[in-house]
mmCIF file of C-alpha atoms in Angstrom:
data_model
loop_
_atom_site.group_PDB
_atom_site.id
_atom_site.type_symbol
_atom_site.label_atom_id
_atom_site.label_comp_id
_atom_site.label_asym_id
_atom_site.label_seq_id
_atom_site.Cartn_x
_atom_site.Cartn_y
_atom_site.Cartn_z
ATOM 1 C CA MET P 373 -0.101 -0.132 0.089
ATOM 2 C CA ASP P 374 1.453 3.442 -0.792
ATOM 3 C CA HIS P 375 1.764 5.197 2.382
ATOM 4 C CA SER P 376 1.147 8.263 1.350
ATOM 5 C CA HIS P 377 -2.445 7.875 1.231
ATOM 6 C CA PRO P 378 -4.503 9.278 4.179
ATOM 7 C CA GLY P 379 -5.428 6.435 6.703
ATOM 8 C CA GLY P 380 -3.368 3.618 4.706
ATOM 9 C CA ARG P 381 -6.554 3.711 2.194
ATOM 10 C CA LEU P 382 -5.899 2.006 -1.574
ATOM 11 C CA PRO P 383 -5.137 5.031 -3.934
ATOM 12 C CA ALA P 384 -8.244 5.882 -5.795
ATOM 13 C CA ARG P 385 -8.630 3.954 -9.670
ATOM 14 C CA PRO P 386 -6.896 6.655 -11.928
ATOM 15 C CA GLY P 387 -9.166 8.938 -13.563
ATOM 16 C CA HIS P 388 -12.067 8.505 -10.491
ATOM 17 C CA ARG P 389 -12.983 10.480 -7.652
ATOM 18 C CA GLY P 390 -15.409 9.601 -4.718
ATOM 19 C CA ALA P 391 -17.966 7.416 -5.992
ATOM 20 C CA VAL P 392 -17.089 4.729 -7.877
ATOM 21 C CA VAL P 393 -18.606 3.274 -10.883
ATOM 22 C CA SER P 394 -19.992 -0.036 -10.410
ATOM 23 C CA ASP P 395 -19.783 -1.519 -13.816
ATOM 24 C CA VAL P 396 -16.080 -1.043 -14.656
ATOM 25 C CA PRO P 397 -14.726 -4.392 -14.470
ATOM 26 C CA ALA P 398 -12.264 -5.207 -11.443
ATOM 27 C CA PRO P 399 -10.197 -7.830 -12.521
ATOM 28 C CA VAL P 400 -8.398 -8.554 -8.843
ATOM 29 C CA ALA P 401 -10.261 -8.536 -5.815
ATOM 30 C CA LEU P 402 -8.744 -7.886 -2.465
ATOM 31 C CA LEU P 403 -10.603 -10.382 -0.132
ATOM 32 C CA CYS P 404 -11.105 -9.406 4.058
ATOM 33 C CA PRO P 405 -11.865 -12.790 6.041
ATOM 34 C CA GLY P 406 -14.191 -12.689 9.087
ATOM 35 C CA GLN P 407 -14.640 -14.260 12.716
ATOM 36 C CA GLY P 408 -13.906 -17.995 12.847
ATOM 37 C CA ALA P 409 -10.874 -17.880 10.181
ATOM 38 C CA GLN P 410 -8.770 -16.887 13.357
ATOM 39 C CA ARG P 411 -6.362 -19.141 14.572
ATOM 40 C CA PRO P 412 -3.532 -18.975 17.565
ATOM 41 C CA GLY P 413 -0.055 -18.019 15.833
ATOM 42 C CA PHE P 414 -1.303 -16.588 12.724
ATOM 43 C CA THR P 415 0.446 -13.643 13.112
ATOM 44 C CA ARG P 416 3.788 -15.063 14.215
ATOM 45 C CA ALA P 417 5.354 -15.073 10.686
ATOM 46 C CA TRP P 418 4.129 -11.430 9.798
ATOM 47 C CA MET P 419 5.272 -10.147 13.104
ATOM 48 C CA GLN P 420 8.583 -10.425 11.259
ATOM 49 C CA HIS P 421 8.213 -7.979 9.024
ATOM 50 C CA PRO P 422 8.751 -4.613 10.591
ATOM 51 C CA VAL P 423 6.012 -2.637 8.647
ATOM 52 C CA PHE P 424 3.671 -5.513 9.939
ATOM 53 C CA ALA P 425 5.096 -5.138 13.353
ATOM 54 C CA ARG P 426 4.800 -1.335 13.387
ATOM 55 C CA ARG P 427 1.477 -1.060 12.034
ATOM 56 C CA MET P 428 -0.031 -3.820 14.528
ATOM 57 C CA ALA P 429 1.391 -1.968 17.601
ATOM 58 C CA GLU P 430 0.220 1.625 15.984
ATOM 59 C CA LEU P 431 -3.653 -0.285 15.998
ATOM 60 C CA SER P 432 -3.107 -2.177 19.314
ATOM 61 C CA SER P 433 -2.601 1.742 21.125
ATOM 62 C CA ALA P 434 -5.977 2.525 19.137
ATOM 63 C CA THR P 435 -8.170 -0.260 20.866
ATOM 64 C CA GLY P 436 -6.476 -0.715 24.027
ATOM 65 C CA LEU P 437 -5.876 -4.247 23.443
ATOM 66 C CA ASP P 438 -1.904 -6.024 22.928
ATOM 67 C CA LEU P 439 -2.672 -7.058 19.568
ATOM 68 C CA SER P 440 0.372 -8.107 19.008
ATOM 69 C CA HIS P 441 0.558 -10.662 21.825
ATOM 70 C CA HIS P 442 -3.036 -11.796 20.890
ATOM 71 C CA GLY P 443 -2.162 -12.504 16.912
ATOM 72 C CA THR P 444 1.198 -14.780 18.236
ATOM 73 C CA ASP P 445 0.865 -16.026 21.726
ATOM 74 C CA SER P 446 -3.041 -16.109 22.872
ATOM 75 C CA ASP P 447 -4.596 -19.401 22.945
ATOM 76 C CA ALA P 448 -7.633 -20.823 20.880
ATOM 77 C CA GLY P 449 -9.931 -19.943 23.954
ATOM 78 C CA THR P 450 -8.684 -16.466 24.135
ATOM 79 C CA LEU P 451 -9.290 -15.658 20.407
ATOM 80 C CA ARG P 452 -12.456 -17.372 20.757
ATOM 81 C CA ASP P 453 -13.871 -13.739 22.478
ATOM 82 C CA THR P 454 -15.248 -11.969 20.023
ATOM 83 C CA ALA P 455 -14.406 -8.810 22.181
ATOM 84 C CA VAL P 456 -10.511 -9.914 20.956
ATOM 85 C CA ALA P 457 -11.185 -11.931 17.747
ATOM 86 C CA GLN P 458 -12.896 -8.989 15.820
ATOM 87 C CA PRO P 459 -10.189 -6.117 16.656
ATOM 88 C CA LEU P 460 -7.355 -8.882 15.632
ATOM 89 C CA ILE P 461 -8.615 -9.798 12.639
ATOM 90 C CA VAL P 462 -9.295 -6.526 11.203
ATOM 91 C CA ALA P 463 -5.839 -4.993 12.416
ATOM 92 C CA ALA P 464 -4.463 -8.107 10.846
ATOM 93 C CA GLY P 465 -5.736 -7.636 7.572
ATOM 94 C CA LEU P 466 -4.936 -3.696 7.754
ATOM 95 C CA ALA P 467 -1.212 -4.430 8.526
ATOM 96 C CA ALA P 468 -1.018 -7.194 5.963
ATOM 97 C CA ALA P 469 -2.525 -4.661 3.228
ATOM 98 C CA ALA P 470 0.338 -1.791 4.609
ATOM 99 C CA LEU P 471 2.622 -4.438 2.754
ATOM 100 C CA LEU P 472 1.207 -3.849 -0.738
ATOM 101 C CA PRO P 473 2.918 -0.785 -2.193
ATOM 102 C CA ARG P 474 -0.143 -0.080 -4.497
ATOM 103 C CA SER P 475 -3.206 -1.471 -5.843
ATOM 104 C CA PRO P 476 -3.993 -2.502 -9.365
ATOM 105 C CA ALA P 477 -5.540 0.184 -11.751
ATOM 106 C CA ASP P 478 -8.639 -2.008 -11.168
ATOM 107 C CA LEU P 479 -9.619 -3.396 -7.502
ATOM 108 C CA VAL P 480 -12.696 -4.346 -6.027
ATOM 109 C CA LEU P 481 -12.772 -4.663 -2.143
ATOM 110 C CA ALA P 482 -15.044 -7.132 -0.288
ATOM 111 C CA GLY P 483 -15.143 -8.558 3.609
ATOM 112 C CA HIS P 484 -16.926 -11.140 5.249
ATOM 113 C CA SER P 485 -19.122 -10.260 8.324
ATOM 114 C CA VAL P 486 -16.519 -8.328 10.406
ATOM 115 C CA GLY P 487 -13.761 -8.275 7.361
ATOM 116 C CA GLU P 488 -16.192 -5.702 5.712
ATOM 117 C CA VAL P 489 -14.939 -3.302 7.938
ATOM 118 C CA THR P 490 -11.446 -4.116 6.915
ATOM 119 C CA ALA P 491 -12.379 -3.404 3.172
ATOM 120 C CA ALA P 492 -14.332 -0.103 4.429
ATOM 121 C CA ALA P 493 -11.458 1.345 5.424
ATOM 122 C CA LEU P 494 -9.004 0.084 2.969
ATOM 123 C CA ALA P 495 -11.636 1.695 0.430
ATOM 124 C CA GLY P 496 -11.106 5.019 2.272
ATOM 125 C CA VAL P 497 -14.475 5.204 3.947
ATOM 126 C CA LEU P 498 -12.831 4.950 7.756
ATOM 127 C CA SER P 499 -9.428 5.610 8.480
ATOM 128 C CA GLN P 500 -7.661 2.855 10.062
ATOM 129 C CA GLY P 501 -7.709 3.946 13.668
ATOM 130 C CA ALA P 502 -11.367 4.715 13.422
ATOM 131 C CA ALA P 503 -11.953 1.162 11.849
ATOM 132 C CA VAL P 504 -10.357 -0.661 14.846
ATOM 133 C CA THR P 505 -11.972 1.889 17.504
ATOM 134 C CA PHE P 506 -15.512 1.046 15.829
ATOM 135 C CA VAL P 507 -14.678 -2.795 15.613
ATOM 136 C CA ALA P 508 -13.626 -2.817 19.208
ATOM 137 C CA GLU P 509 -16.705 -1.642 20.179
ATOM 138 C CA ARG P 510 -18.509 -3.813 17.738
ATOM 139 C CA GLY P 511 -16.654 -6.641 19.426
ATOM 140 C CA ARG P 512 -17.442 -5.753 22.821
ATOM 141 C CA ALA P 513 -21.422 -4.843 21.903
ATOM 142 C CA MET P 514 -21.720 -8.434 20.000
ATOM 143 C CA ALA P 515 -19.874 -10.201 22.971
ATOM 144 C CA ALA P 516 -22.129 -8.888 25.353
ATOM 145 C CA ALA P 517 -25.418 -9.804 23.345
ATOM 146 C CA ALA P 518 -24.067 -13.100 23.264
ATOM 147 C CA GLY P 519 -23.884 -13.243 26.652
ATOM 148 C CA LEU P 520 -27.741 -12.572 27.064
ATOM 149 C CA ASN P 521 -28.374 -16.352 25.825
ATOM 150 C CA ASP P 522 -26.753 -19.820 25.225
ATOM 151 C CA THR P 523 -26.524 -19.614 21.322
ATOM 152 C CA GLY P 524 -23.867 -20.368 18.732
ATOM 153 C CA MET P 525 -23.055 -21.096 14.893
ATOM 154 C CA SER P 526 -22.767 -24.341 12.834
ATOM 155 C CA ALA P 527 -21.568 -24.218 9.287
ATOM 156 C CA VAL P 528 -23.705 -26.505 7.326
ATOM 157 C CA LEU P 529 -21.471 -28.309 4.107
ATOM 158 C CA GLY P 530 -23.067 -29.838 1.264
ATOM 159 C CA GLY P 531 -26.777 -30.532 0.542
ATOM 160 C CA ASP P 532 -29.803 -29.205 -1.351
ATOM 161 C CA LEU P 533 -29.591 -25.364 -0.324
ATOM 162 C CA ASP P 534 -33.608 -25.481 -0.134
ATOM 163 C CA GLU P 535 -33.422 -28.707 2.137
ATOM 164 C CA VAL P 536 -30.653 -27.132 4.180
ATOM 165 C CA LEU P 537 -32.768 -23.984 4.640
ATOM 166 C CA THR P 538 -35.956 -26.057 5.803
ATOM 167 C CA ALA P 539 -33.804 -28.128 8.322
ATOM 168 C CA VAL P 540 -32.423 -25.093 9.657
ATOM 169 C CA SER P 541 -35.661 -23.799 10.173
ATOM 170 C CA ARG P 542 -37.179 -26.701 11.545
ATOM 171 C CA HIS P 543 -34.789 -27.136 14.219
ATOM 172 C CA GLY P 544 -35.343 -22.890 15.273
ATOM 173 C CA LEU P 545 -32.320 -21.582 13.763
ATOM 174 C CA VAL P 546 -31.339 -19.040 11.263
ATOM 175 C CA ALA P 547 -29.639 -19.264 8.348
ATOM 176 C CA ALA P 548 -27.310 -16.473 9.664
ATOM 177 C CA ASN P 549 -24.641 -16.648 6.410
ATOM 178 C CA ILE P 550 -25.319 -17.997 2.882
ATOM 179 C CA ASN P 551 -21.842 -18.597 1.978
ATOM 180 C CA GLY P 552 -22.237 -20.506 -1.429
ATOM 181 C CA ALA P 553 -20.319 -23.191 -2.291
ATOM 182 C CA GLY P 554 -22.252 -25.574 -0.758
ATOM 183 C CA GLN P 555 -22.235 -23.429 2.671
ATOM 184 C CA VAL P 556 -24.867 -22.268 4.834
ATOM 185 C CA VAL P 557 -24.081 -21.505 8.574
ATOM 186 C CA ALA P 558 -26.878 -21.960 11.154
ATOM 187 C CA ALA P 559 -26.980 -20.155 14.353
ATOM 188 C CA GLY P 560 -29.361 -19.800 17.464
ATOM 189 C CA PRO P 561 -30.159 -21.500 20.403
ATOM 190 C CA LEU P 562 -27.102 -24.599 21.336
ATOM 191 C CA GLY P 563 -29.935 -26.823 21.622
ATOM 192 C CA GLY P 564 -31.394 -26.269 18.216
ATOM 193 C CA LEU P 565 -27.445 -26.703 17.000
ATOM 194 C CA ALA P 566 -27.075 -30.045 18.857
ATOM 195 C CA ALA P 567 -30.360 -31.013 17.233
ATOM 196 C CA LEU P 568 -29.584 -29.770 13.355
ATOM 197 C CA ALA P 569 -25.861 -31.830 14.220
ATOM 198 C CA ALA P 570 -27.995 -35.054 15.273
ATOM 199 C CA ASP P 571 -30.516 -34.937 12.022
ATOM 200 C CA PRO P 572 -28.411 -33.330 9.317
ATOM 201 C CA PRO P 573 -29.672 -32.429 5.976
ATOM 202 C CA ALA P 574 -29.489 -34.949 3.013
ATOM 203 C CA ALA P 575 -25.806 -35.438 1.896
ATOM 204 C CA ALA P 576 -25.006 -32.673 4.204
ATOM 205 C CA ARG P 577 -22.760 -32.468 7.455
ATOM 206 C CA VAL P 578 -22.365 -30.036 10.163
ATOM 207 C CA ARG P 579 -19.511 -28.061 12.088
ATOM 208 C CA SER P 580 -19.987 -26.391 15.076
ATOM 209 C CA LEU P 581 -17.948 -23.089 14.711
ATOM 210 C CA GLN P 582 -15.658 -21.516 17.014
ATOM 211 C CA VAL P 583 -17.688 -18.102 17.991
ATOM 212 C CA ALA P 584 -19.643 -16.916 20.873
ATOM 213 C CA GLY P 585 -23.015 -16.434 19.567
ATOM 214 C CA ALA P 586 -25.462 -16.233 17.101
ATOM 215 C CA PHE P 587 -24.475 -13.848 14.929
ATOM 216 C CA HIS P 588 -26.145 -11.907 12.314
ATOM 217 C CA THR P 589 -29.496 -12.895 13.508
ATOM 218 C CA PRO P 590 -32.247 -10.805 15.482
ATOM 219 C CA HIS P 591 -30.388 -11.879 18.773
ATOM 220 C CA MET P 592 -27.752 -9.345 17.907
ATOM 221 C CA ALA P 593 -30.314 -6.819 17.807
ATOM 222 C CA PRO P 594 -28.796 -5.471 21.466
ATOM 223 C CA ALA P 595 -25.408 -5.059 19.635
ATOM 224 C CA GLU P 596 -27.020 -3.026 17.033
ATOM 225 C CA ARG P 597 -28.934 -0.677 18.930
ATOM 226 C CA ALA P 598 -24.904 -0.195 20.942
ATOM 227 C CA LEU P 599 -23.343 0.691 17.828
ATOM 228 C CA ALA P 600 -25.663 3.440 16.833
ATOM 229 C CA GLY P 601 -23.808 5.929 19.090
ATOM 230 C CA PRO P 602 -20.171 5.449 18.208
ATOM 231 C CA ALA P 603 -21.290 5.379 14.208
ATOM 232 C CA ALA P 604 -22.908 8.610 14.809
ATOM 233 C CA ALA P 605 -19.571 10.236 15.747
ATOM 234 C CA LEU P 606 -17.944 8.644 12.606
ATOM 235 C CA SER P 607 -17.801 10.442 9.212
ATOM 236 C CA PRO P 608 -17.200 8.391 6.524
ATOM 237 C CA ALA P 609 -16.200 8.665 3.134
ATOM 238 C CA ASP P 610 -17.288 7.839 0.053
ATOM 239 C CA PRO P 611 -15.184 4.680 -1.033
ATOM 240 C CA TRP P 612 -12.157 5.174 -3.669
ATOM 241 C CA VAL P 613 -12.515 1.781 -5.239
ATOM 242 C CA PRO P 614 -15.636 -0.444 -5.314
ATOM 243 C CA LEU P 615 -16.448 -1.945 -2.192
ATOM 244 C CA LEU P 616 -19.056 -4.970 -1.782
ATOM 245 C CA SER P 617 -21.806 -5.128 0.449
ATOM 246 C CA ASN P 618 -22.813 -8.291 2.379
ATOM 247 C CA ALA P 619 -26.187 -7.387 2.571
ATOM 248 C CA ASP P 620 -26.972 -8.090 -0.956
ATOM 249 C CA GLY P 621 -23.528 -8.027 -3.272
ATOM 250 C CA THR P 622 -24.439 -4.775 -4.617
ATOM 251 C CA VAL P 623 -21.224 -2.072 -5.060
ATOM 252 C CA LEU P 624 -21.785 1.140 -2.739
ATOM 253 C CA SER P 625 -20.098 4.277 -3.249
ATOM 254 C CA ASP P 626 -21.886 6.104 -0.674
ATOM 255 C CA GLY P 627 -19.819 6.433 2.560
ATOM 256 C CA ALA P 628 -22.651 7.257 4.538
ATOM 257 C CA GLU P 629 -24.680 4.310 3.221
ATOM 258 C CA VAL P 630 -21.678 2.002 4.003
ATOM 259 C CA LEU P 631 -21.271 2.831 7.502
ATOM 260 C CA ARG P 632 -25.034 2.136 7.945
ATOM 261 C CA ARG P 633 -24.507 -1.125 6.622
ATOM 262 C CA LEU P 634 -21.879 -1.601 9.051
ATOM 263 C CA VAL P 635 -24.077 -1.288 12.094
ATOM 264 C CA SER P 636 -27.136 -2.963 10.706
ATOM 265 C CA GLN P 637 -24.930 -5.900 9.262
ATOM 266 C CA VAL P 638 -24.115 -7.084 13.137
ATOM 267 C CA SER P 639 -28.016 -8.750 13.173
ATOM 268 C CA ARG P 640 -28.568 -8.757 9.554
ATOM 269 C CA GLN P 641 -27.987 -12.258 7.457
ATOM 270 C CA VAL P 642 -24.491 -12.388 5.639
ATOM 271 C CA ARG P 643 -24.953 -12.994 1.761
ATOM 272 C CA TRP P 644 -21.440 -13.949 0.879
ATOM 273 C CA ASP P 645 -23.076 -15.787 -2.087
ATOM 274 C CA LEU P 646 -24.030 -12.640 -3.854
ATOM 275 C CA CYS P 647 -20.899 -11.269 -3.350
ATOM 276 C CA MET P 648 -19.081 -14.056 -5.407
ATOM 277 C CA THR P 649 -21.946 -13.515 -7.877
ATOM 278 C CA THR P 650 -20.839 -9.540 -8.365
ATOM 279 C CA LEU P 651 -17.172 -10.584 -8.059
ATOM 280 C CA GLU P 652 -17.821 -12.828 -11.494
ATOM 281 C CA ARG P 653 -20.613 -9.773 -13.001
ATOM 282 C CA LEU P 654 -17.345 -7.607 -12.192
ATOM 283 C CA GLY P 655 -14.878 -9.831 -14.291
ATOM 284 C CA VAL P 656 -13.035 -10.873 -11.600
ATOM 285 C CA ARG P 657 -9.897 -12.915 -12.406
ATOM 286 C CA THR P 658 -7.539 -12.751 -9.419
ATOM 287 C CA VAL P 659 -8.608 -12.761 -5.654
ATOM 288 C CA VAL P 660 -6.376 -12.386 -2.859
ATOM 289 C CA GLU P 661 -7.303 -12.858 0.510
ATOM 290 C CA LEU P 662 -5.611 -10.952 3.422
ATOM 291 C CA PRO P 663 -4.647 -12.649 6.507
ATOM 292 C CA PRO P 664 -6.286 -14.841 8.607
ATOM 293 C CA ALA P 665 -6.732 -16.574 5.054
ATOM 294 C CA GLY P 666 -8.345 -19.721 3.749
ATOM 295 C CA ALA P 667 -11.883 -19.713 4.230
ATOM 296 C CA LEU P 668 -12.660 -17.062 2.018
ATOM 297 C CA SER P 669 -10.125 -18.440 -0.874
ATOM 298 C CA GLY P 670 -11.643 -21.904 -0.427
ATOM 299 C CA LEU P 671 -15.242 -20.512 -1.201
ATOM 300 C CA VAL P 672 -14.199 -18.673 -3.817
ATOM 301 C CA LYS P 673 -11.897 -21.836 -5.472
ATOM 302 C CA ARG P 674 -15.413 -23.780 -5.589
ATOM 303 C CA ALA P 675 -17.990 -21.130 -6.550
ATOM 304 C CA LEU P 676 -15.586 -19.491 -9.031
ATOM 305 C CA PRO P 677 -13.584 -21.941 -10.967
ATOM 306 C CA GLY P 678 -11.175 -20.655 -13.856
ATOM 307 C CA VAL P 679 -10.351 -17.654 -10.860
ATOM 308 C CA ARG P 680 -6.754 -17.380 -9.668
ATOM 309 C CA VAL P 681 -6.581 -17.361 -5.552
ATOM 310 C CA ILE P 682 -4.099 -16.220 -3.790
ATOM 311 C CA SER P 683 -4.303 -16.587 0.210
ATOM 312 C CA LEU P 684 -1.746 -14.787 1.966
ATOM 313 C CA ARG P 685 -1.193 -17.000 5.135
ATOM 314 C CA GLY P 686 2.279 -15.138 5.405
ATOM 315 C CA PRO P 687 5.072 -12.947 4.631
ATOM 316 C CA ASP P 688 6.528 -15.831 1.946
ATOM 317 C CA ASP P 689 2.986 -15.301 0.023
ATOM 318 C CA LEU P 690 3.610 -11.909 -1.068
ATOM 319 C CA ASP P 691 5.833 -13.467 -3.445
ATOM 320 C CA SER P 692 2.968 -14.678 -5.342
ATOM 321 C CA LEU P 693 1.535 -11.123 -6.022
ATOM 322 C CA SER P 694 4.510 -10.216 -8.555
ATOM 323 C CA GLY P 695 3.050 -8.129 -10.982
ATOM 324 C CA LEU P 696 -0.362 -7.539 -9.334
ATOM 325 C CA PHE P 697 1.229 -5.199 -6.558
ATOM 326 C CA GLY P 698 4.441 -4.530 -7.006
ATOM 327 C CA PRO P 699 7.564 -5.366 -4.252
ATOM 328 C CA ALA P 700 6.764 -5.270 -0.808
ATOM 329 C CA PRO P 701 7.728 -1.848 1.285
ATOM 330 C CA VAL P 702 10.896 -2.538 3.774
#
């Protein structure tokens, strides 16, 4: 990323200012993962890069959390805490993006769940400091809402989509994420999730996710209300590059609308399947997933065969970006 751009945001596409034109093809997509992608030690190798380490220290100061420590040394139980996981994931994505000195001429940004905050910051809607401060508030609010009831989330892998959605509803659950590529995330009371696991839809399997509550469901309504105040204090800018919405896969060009959707997103269904449909419509030929990378790359590989997928799992993977982003800074 070019550090001359304020807030660490990606540069505007040549010839465009402020709002973006959604129908201009964007052959490279930068993807920002969401909660559940984190794993113990996932930033350890990245911390050897001075630019990454410096950015993590700066973002730690903005949140009041030692994100450098959490990314390298905290155990799985600590990283399951929403109040830790969400700012850590966003900070790691922003710090890794700082190793990209410039964007391609055509770029589109998309993030899954909390990763949408990472994407919004990289698109210039929020400064990086404002983004991690907001997401720290988001994590605390969602953790508090999760503590009100015994809820969780499980991935339903495979099966017919209609049959999966019927089974999810039958057990008193909500399809919190429709991720495409044969993956739906069910959310709700733990008893309902256990019943779903014991009686999965035909040709599907159910896997419990390491999250602390039923995110992107009405269970998170208290968190949405809690975020209204912090959001009102922010001054969003229009995105500099195409930015996709989890709500419906549309390309957003108005910063205020992006912020409104970031608030409502905590209790609203994530339609990552529609985001991937938009990537295909925009003519994306390469996707690059920021750390903690892997989950979104897998979905794209299954849903969009023929698209080149680069998962940035460690700094050595930056070599795969040759010709896309230029040399990494030192």
